PDB file of C-alpha atoms and ligand atoms in Angstrom:
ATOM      1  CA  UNK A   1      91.623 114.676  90.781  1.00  0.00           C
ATOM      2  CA  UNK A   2      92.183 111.339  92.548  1.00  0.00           C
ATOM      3  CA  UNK A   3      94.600 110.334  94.643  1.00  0.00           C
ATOM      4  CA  UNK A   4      96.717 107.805  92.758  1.00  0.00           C
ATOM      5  CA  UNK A   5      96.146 110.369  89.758  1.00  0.00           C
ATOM      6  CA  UNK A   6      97.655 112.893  91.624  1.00  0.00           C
ATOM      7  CA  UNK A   7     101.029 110.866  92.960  1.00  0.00           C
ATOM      8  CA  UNK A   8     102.058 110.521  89.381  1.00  0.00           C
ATOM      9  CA  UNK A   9     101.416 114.158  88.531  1.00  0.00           C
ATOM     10  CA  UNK A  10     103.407 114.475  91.249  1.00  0.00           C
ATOM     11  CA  UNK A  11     106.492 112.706  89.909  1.00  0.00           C
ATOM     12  CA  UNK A  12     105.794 113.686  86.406  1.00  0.00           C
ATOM     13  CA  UNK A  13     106.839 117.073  88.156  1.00  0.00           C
ATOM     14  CA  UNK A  14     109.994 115.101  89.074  1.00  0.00           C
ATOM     15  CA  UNK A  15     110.834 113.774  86.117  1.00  0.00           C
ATOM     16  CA  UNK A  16     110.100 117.175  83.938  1.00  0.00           C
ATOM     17  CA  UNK A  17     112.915 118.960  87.224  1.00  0.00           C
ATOM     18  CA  UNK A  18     114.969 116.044  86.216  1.00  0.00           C
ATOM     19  CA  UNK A  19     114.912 116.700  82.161  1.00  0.00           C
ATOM     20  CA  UNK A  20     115.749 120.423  82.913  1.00  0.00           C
ATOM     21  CA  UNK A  21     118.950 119.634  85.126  1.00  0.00           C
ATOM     22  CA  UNK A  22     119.620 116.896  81.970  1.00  0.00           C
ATOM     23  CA  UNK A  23     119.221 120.152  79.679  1.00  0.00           C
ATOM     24  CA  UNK A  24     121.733 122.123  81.135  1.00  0.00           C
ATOM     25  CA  UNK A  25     124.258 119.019  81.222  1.00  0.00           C
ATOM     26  CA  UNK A  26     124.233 118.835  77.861  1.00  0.00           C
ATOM     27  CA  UNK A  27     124.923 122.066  77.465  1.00  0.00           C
ATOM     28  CA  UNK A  28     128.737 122.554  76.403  1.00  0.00           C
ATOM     29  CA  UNK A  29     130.576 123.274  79.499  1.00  0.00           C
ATOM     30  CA  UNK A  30     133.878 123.447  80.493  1.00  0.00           C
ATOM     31  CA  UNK A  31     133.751 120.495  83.043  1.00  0.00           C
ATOM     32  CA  UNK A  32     136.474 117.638  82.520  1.00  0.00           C
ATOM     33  CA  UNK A  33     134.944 114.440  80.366  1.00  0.00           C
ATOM     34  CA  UNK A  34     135.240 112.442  83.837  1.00  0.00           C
ATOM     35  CA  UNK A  35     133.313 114.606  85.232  1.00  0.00           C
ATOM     36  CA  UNK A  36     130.617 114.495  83.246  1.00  0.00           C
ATOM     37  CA  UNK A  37     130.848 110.670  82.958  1.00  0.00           C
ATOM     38  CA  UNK A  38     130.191 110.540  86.672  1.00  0.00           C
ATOM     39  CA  UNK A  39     127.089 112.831  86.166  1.00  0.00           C
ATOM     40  CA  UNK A  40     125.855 111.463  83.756  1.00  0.00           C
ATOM     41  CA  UNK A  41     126.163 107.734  84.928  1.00  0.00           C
ATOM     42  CA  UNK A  42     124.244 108.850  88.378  1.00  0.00           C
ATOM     43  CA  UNK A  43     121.435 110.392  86.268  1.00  0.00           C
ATOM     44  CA  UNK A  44     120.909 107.157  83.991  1.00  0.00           C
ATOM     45  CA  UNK A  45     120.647 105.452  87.350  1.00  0.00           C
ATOM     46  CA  UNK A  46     118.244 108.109  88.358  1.00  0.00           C
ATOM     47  CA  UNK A  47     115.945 107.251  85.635  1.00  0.00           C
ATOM     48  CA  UNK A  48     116.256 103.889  86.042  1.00  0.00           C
ATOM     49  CA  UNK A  49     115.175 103.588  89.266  1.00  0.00           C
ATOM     50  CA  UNK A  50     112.610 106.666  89.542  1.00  0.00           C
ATOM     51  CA  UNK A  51     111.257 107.269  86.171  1.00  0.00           C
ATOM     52  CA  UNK A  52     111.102 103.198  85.307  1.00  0.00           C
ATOM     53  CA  UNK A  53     110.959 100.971  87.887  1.00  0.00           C
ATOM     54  CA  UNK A  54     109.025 102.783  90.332  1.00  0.00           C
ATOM     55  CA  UNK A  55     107.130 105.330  88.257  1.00  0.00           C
ATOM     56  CA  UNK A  56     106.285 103.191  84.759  1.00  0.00           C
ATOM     57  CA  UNK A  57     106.040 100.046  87.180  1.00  0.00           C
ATOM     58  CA  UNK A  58     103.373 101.855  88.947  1.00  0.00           C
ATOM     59  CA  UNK A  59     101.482 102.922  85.651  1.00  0.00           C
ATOM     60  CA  UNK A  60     101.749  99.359  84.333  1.00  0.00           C
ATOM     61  CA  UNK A  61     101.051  97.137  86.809  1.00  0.00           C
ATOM     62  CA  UNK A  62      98.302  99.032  88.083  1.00  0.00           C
ATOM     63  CA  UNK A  63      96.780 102.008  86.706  1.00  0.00           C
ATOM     64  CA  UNK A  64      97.027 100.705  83.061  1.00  0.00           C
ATOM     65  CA  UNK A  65      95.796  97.301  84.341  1.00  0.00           C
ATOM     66  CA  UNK A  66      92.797  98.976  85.857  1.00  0.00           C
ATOM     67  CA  UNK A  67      91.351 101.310  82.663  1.00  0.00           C
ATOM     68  CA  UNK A  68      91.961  98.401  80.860  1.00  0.00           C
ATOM     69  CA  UNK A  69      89.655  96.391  83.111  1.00  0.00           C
ATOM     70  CA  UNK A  70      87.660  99.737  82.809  1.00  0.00           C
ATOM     71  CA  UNK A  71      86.921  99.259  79.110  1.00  0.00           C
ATOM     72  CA  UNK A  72      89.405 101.613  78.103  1.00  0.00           C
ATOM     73  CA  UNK A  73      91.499 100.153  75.381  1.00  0.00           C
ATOM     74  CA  UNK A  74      94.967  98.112  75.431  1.00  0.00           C
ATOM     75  CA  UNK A  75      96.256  97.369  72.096  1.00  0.00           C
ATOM     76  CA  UNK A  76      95.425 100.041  69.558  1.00  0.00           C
ATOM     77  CA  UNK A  77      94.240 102.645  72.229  1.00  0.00           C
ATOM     78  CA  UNK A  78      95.661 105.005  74.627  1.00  0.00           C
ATOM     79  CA  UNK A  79      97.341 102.408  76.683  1.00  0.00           C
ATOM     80  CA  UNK A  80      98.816 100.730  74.559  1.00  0.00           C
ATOM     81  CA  UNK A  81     100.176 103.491  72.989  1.00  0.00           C
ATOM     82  CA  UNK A  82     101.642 104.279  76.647  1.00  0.00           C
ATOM     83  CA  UNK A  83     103.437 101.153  76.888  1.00  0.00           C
ATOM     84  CA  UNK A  84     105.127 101.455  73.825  1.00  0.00           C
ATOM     85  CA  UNK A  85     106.591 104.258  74.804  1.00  0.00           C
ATOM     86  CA  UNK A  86     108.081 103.291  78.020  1.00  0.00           C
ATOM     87  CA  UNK A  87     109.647 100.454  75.911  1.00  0.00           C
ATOM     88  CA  UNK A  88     111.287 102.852  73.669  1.00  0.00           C
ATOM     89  CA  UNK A  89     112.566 104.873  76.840  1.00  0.00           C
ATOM     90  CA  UNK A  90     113.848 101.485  78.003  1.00  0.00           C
ATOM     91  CA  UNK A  91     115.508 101.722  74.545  1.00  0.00           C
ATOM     92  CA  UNK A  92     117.046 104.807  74.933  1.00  0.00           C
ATOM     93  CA  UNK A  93     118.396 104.382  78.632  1.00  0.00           C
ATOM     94  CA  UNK A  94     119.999 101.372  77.487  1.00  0.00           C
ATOM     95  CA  UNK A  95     121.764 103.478  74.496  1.00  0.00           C
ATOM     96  CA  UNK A  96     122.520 105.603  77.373  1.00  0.00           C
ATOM     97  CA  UNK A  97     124.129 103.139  79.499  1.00  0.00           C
ATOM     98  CA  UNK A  98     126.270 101.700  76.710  1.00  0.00           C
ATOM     99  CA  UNK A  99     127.552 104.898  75.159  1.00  0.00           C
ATOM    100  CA  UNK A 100     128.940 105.861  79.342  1.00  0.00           C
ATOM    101  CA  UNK A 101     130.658 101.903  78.985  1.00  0.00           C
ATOM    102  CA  UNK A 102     132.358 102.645  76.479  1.00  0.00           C
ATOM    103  CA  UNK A 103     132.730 106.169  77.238  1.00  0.00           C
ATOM    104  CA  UNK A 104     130.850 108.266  74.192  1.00  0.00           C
ATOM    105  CA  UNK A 105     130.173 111.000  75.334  1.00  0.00           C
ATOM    106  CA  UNK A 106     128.515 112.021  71.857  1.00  0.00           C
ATOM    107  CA  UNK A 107     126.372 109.289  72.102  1.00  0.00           C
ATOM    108  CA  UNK A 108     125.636 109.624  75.614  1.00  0.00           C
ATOM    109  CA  UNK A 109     123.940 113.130  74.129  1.00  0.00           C
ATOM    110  CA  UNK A 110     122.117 111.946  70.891  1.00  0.00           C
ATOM    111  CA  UNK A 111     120.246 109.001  73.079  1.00  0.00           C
ATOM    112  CA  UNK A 112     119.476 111.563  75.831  1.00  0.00           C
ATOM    113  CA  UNK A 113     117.626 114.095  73.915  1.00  0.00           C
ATOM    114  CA  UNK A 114     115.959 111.472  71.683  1.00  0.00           C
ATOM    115  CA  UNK A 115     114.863 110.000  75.705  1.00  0.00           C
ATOM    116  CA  UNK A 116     114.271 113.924  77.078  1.00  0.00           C
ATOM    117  CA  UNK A 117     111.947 114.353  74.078  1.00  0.00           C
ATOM    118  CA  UNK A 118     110.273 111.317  74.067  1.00  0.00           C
ATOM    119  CA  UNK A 119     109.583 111.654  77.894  1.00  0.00           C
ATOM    120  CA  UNK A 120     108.188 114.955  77.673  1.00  0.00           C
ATOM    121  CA  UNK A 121     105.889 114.274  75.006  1.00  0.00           C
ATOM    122  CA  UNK A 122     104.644 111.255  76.779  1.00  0.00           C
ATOM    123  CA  UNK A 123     104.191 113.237  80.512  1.00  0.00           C
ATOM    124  CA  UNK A 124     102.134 115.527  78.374  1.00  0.00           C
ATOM    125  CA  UNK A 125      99.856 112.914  76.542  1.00  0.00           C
ATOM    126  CA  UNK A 126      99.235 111.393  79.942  1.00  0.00           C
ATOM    127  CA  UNK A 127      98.294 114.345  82.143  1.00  0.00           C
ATOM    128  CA  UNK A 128      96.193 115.888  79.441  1.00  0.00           C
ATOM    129  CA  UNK A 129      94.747 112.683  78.280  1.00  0.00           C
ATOM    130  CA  UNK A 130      95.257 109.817  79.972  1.00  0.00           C
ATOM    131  CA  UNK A 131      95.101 110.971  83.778  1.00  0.00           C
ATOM    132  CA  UNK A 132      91.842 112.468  83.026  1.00  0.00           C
ATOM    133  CA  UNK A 133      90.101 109.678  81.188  1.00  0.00           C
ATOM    134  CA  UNK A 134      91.202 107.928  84.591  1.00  0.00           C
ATOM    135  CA  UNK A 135      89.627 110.510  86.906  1.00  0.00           C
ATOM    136  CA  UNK A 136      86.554 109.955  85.193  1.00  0.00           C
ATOM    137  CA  UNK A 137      86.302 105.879  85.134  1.00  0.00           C
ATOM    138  CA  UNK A 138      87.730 105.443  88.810  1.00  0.00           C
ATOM    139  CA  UNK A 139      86.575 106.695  91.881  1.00  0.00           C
ATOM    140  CA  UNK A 140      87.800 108.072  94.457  1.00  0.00           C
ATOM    141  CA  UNK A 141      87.841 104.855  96.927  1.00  0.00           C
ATOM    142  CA  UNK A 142      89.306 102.929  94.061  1.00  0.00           C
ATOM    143  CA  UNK A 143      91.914 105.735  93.115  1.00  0.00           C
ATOM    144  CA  UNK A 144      92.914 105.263  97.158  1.00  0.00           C
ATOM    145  CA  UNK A 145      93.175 101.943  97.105  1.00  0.00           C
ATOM    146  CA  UNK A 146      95.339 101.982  94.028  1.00  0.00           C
ATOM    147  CA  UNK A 147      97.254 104.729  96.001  1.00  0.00           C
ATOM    148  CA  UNK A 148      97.902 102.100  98.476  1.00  0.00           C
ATOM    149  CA  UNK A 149      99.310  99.729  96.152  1.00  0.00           C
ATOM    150  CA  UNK A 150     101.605 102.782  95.017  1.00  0.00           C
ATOM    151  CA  UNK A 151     102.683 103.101  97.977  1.00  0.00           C
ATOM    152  CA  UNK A 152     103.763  99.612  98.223  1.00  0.00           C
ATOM    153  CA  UNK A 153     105.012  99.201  95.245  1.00  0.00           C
ATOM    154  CA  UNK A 154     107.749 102.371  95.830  1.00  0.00           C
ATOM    155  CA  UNK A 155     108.766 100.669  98.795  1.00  0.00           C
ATOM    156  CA  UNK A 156     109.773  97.302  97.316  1.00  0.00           C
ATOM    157  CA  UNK A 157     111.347  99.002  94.352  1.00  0.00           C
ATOM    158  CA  UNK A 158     113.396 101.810  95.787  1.00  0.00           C
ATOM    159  CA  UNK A 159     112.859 101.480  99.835  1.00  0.00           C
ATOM    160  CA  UNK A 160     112.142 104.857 101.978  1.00  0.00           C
ATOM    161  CA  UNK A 161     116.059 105.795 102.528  1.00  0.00           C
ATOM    162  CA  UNK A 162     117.013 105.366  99.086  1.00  0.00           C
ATOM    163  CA  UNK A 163     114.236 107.636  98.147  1.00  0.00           C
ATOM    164  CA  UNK A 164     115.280 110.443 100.326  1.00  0.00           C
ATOM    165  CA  UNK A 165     118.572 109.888  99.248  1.00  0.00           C
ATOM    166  CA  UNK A 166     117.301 110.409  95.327  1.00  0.00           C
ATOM    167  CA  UNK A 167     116.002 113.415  95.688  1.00  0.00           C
ATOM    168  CA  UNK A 168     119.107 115.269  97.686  1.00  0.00           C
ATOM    169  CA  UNK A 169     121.151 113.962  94.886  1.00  0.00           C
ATOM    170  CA  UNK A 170     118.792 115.721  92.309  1.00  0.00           C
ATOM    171  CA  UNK A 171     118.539 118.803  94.566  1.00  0.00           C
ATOM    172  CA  UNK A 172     122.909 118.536  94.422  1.00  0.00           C
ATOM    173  CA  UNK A 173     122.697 118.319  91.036  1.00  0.00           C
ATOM    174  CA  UNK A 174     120.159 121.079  90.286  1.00  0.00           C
ATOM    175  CA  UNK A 175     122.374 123.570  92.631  1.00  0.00           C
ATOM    176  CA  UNK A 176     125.376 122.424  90.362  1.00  0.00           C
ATOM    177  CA  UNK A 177     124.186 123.046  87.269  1.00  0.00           C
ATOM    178  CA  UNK A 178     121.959 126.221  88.231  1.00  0.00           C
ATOM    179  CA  UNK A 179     118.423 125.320  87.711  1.00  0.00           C
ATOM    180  CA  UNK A 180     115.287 126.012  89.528  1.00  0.00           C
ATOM    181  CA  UNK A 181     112.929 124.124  90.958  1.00  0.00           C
ATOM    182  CA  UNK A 182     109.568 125.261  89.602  1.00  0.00           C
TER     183      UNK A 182
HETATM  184 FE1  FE2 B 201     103.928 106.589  81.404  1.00  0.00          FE
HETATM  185 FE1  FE2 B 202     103.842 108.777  83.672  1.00  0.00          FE
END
């Protein structure tokens, strides 16, 4: 397995902790509405930052870039097919975000398992399929090099604090709502 392969195994890890702790929100609790507004509203920005900008901006602007270079198809093939799925996530957090404005909680729920779903079929496609067609067309020295770039990209997009900061909040939350980290 390559390096830059690897680092978004790695957060698809995150991201699958992340839908588990979103499970067990959604579960009918007895926690007051405001409360789960406030939850809810840091988890959106959660996935906005970590699943999105950082993690589908590292897949886009340069693994996808690269198997595409590689021969392996944009429009029509697996990549494509990738992309169109992180725009229908970017749907779905945006249904997200409006349903907390105007407080719907109902609707908060319907657009987060349609996202939770969606997310966990797509993880799957792309560390059974995707990740592995990419082992095989990239090499090691390029999968480091892309690694680099990762790395770069993470820090302009979330910055080293904010990162550590991230992942206390989603070890608060996990505590909170009772779920293991697996
Ligand atoms: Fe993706
Ligand atoms: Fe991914």
């Amino acid at each position: 397995m390559g390096k830059a392969t690897q680092d978004l195994r790695k957060e698809h890890d995150a991201i699958l902790y992340i839908l588990r702790i979103l499970d067990k929100m959604l579960e009918p609790g007895n926690r007051e509405p405001d409360t789960m507004l406030r939850y809810y509203g840091e988890l959106v920005d959660f996935l906005t930052i970590f699943a999105d900008k950082c993690h589908h901006g590292k897949e886009e602007n340069y693994l996808f870039t690269r198997l595409v270079e590689k021969g392996i198809p944009n429009e029509g093939g697996p990549v494509g097919v990738m992309l169109m799925e992180h725009a229908e996530g970017r749907g779905y957090i945006a249904q997200m975000s409006a349903s907390l404005n105007s407080r719907d909680i109902g609707g908060f729920g319907a657009a987060a398992v349609q996202y939770r779903d969606l997310l966990r079929r797509h993880i799957a496609k792309e560390n059974d399929v995707l990740f592995r067609m990419a082992d095989q067309v990239i090499g090691e020295e390029e999968q480091a090099e892309l690694f680099e770039k990762f790395e770069e990209h993470e820090e302009k997009v979330i910055g080293h604090g904010v990162h550590e900061e991230l992942h206390a909040r989603m070890d608060q939350w996990a505590k909170e709502f009772g779920v293991e980290e697996s």
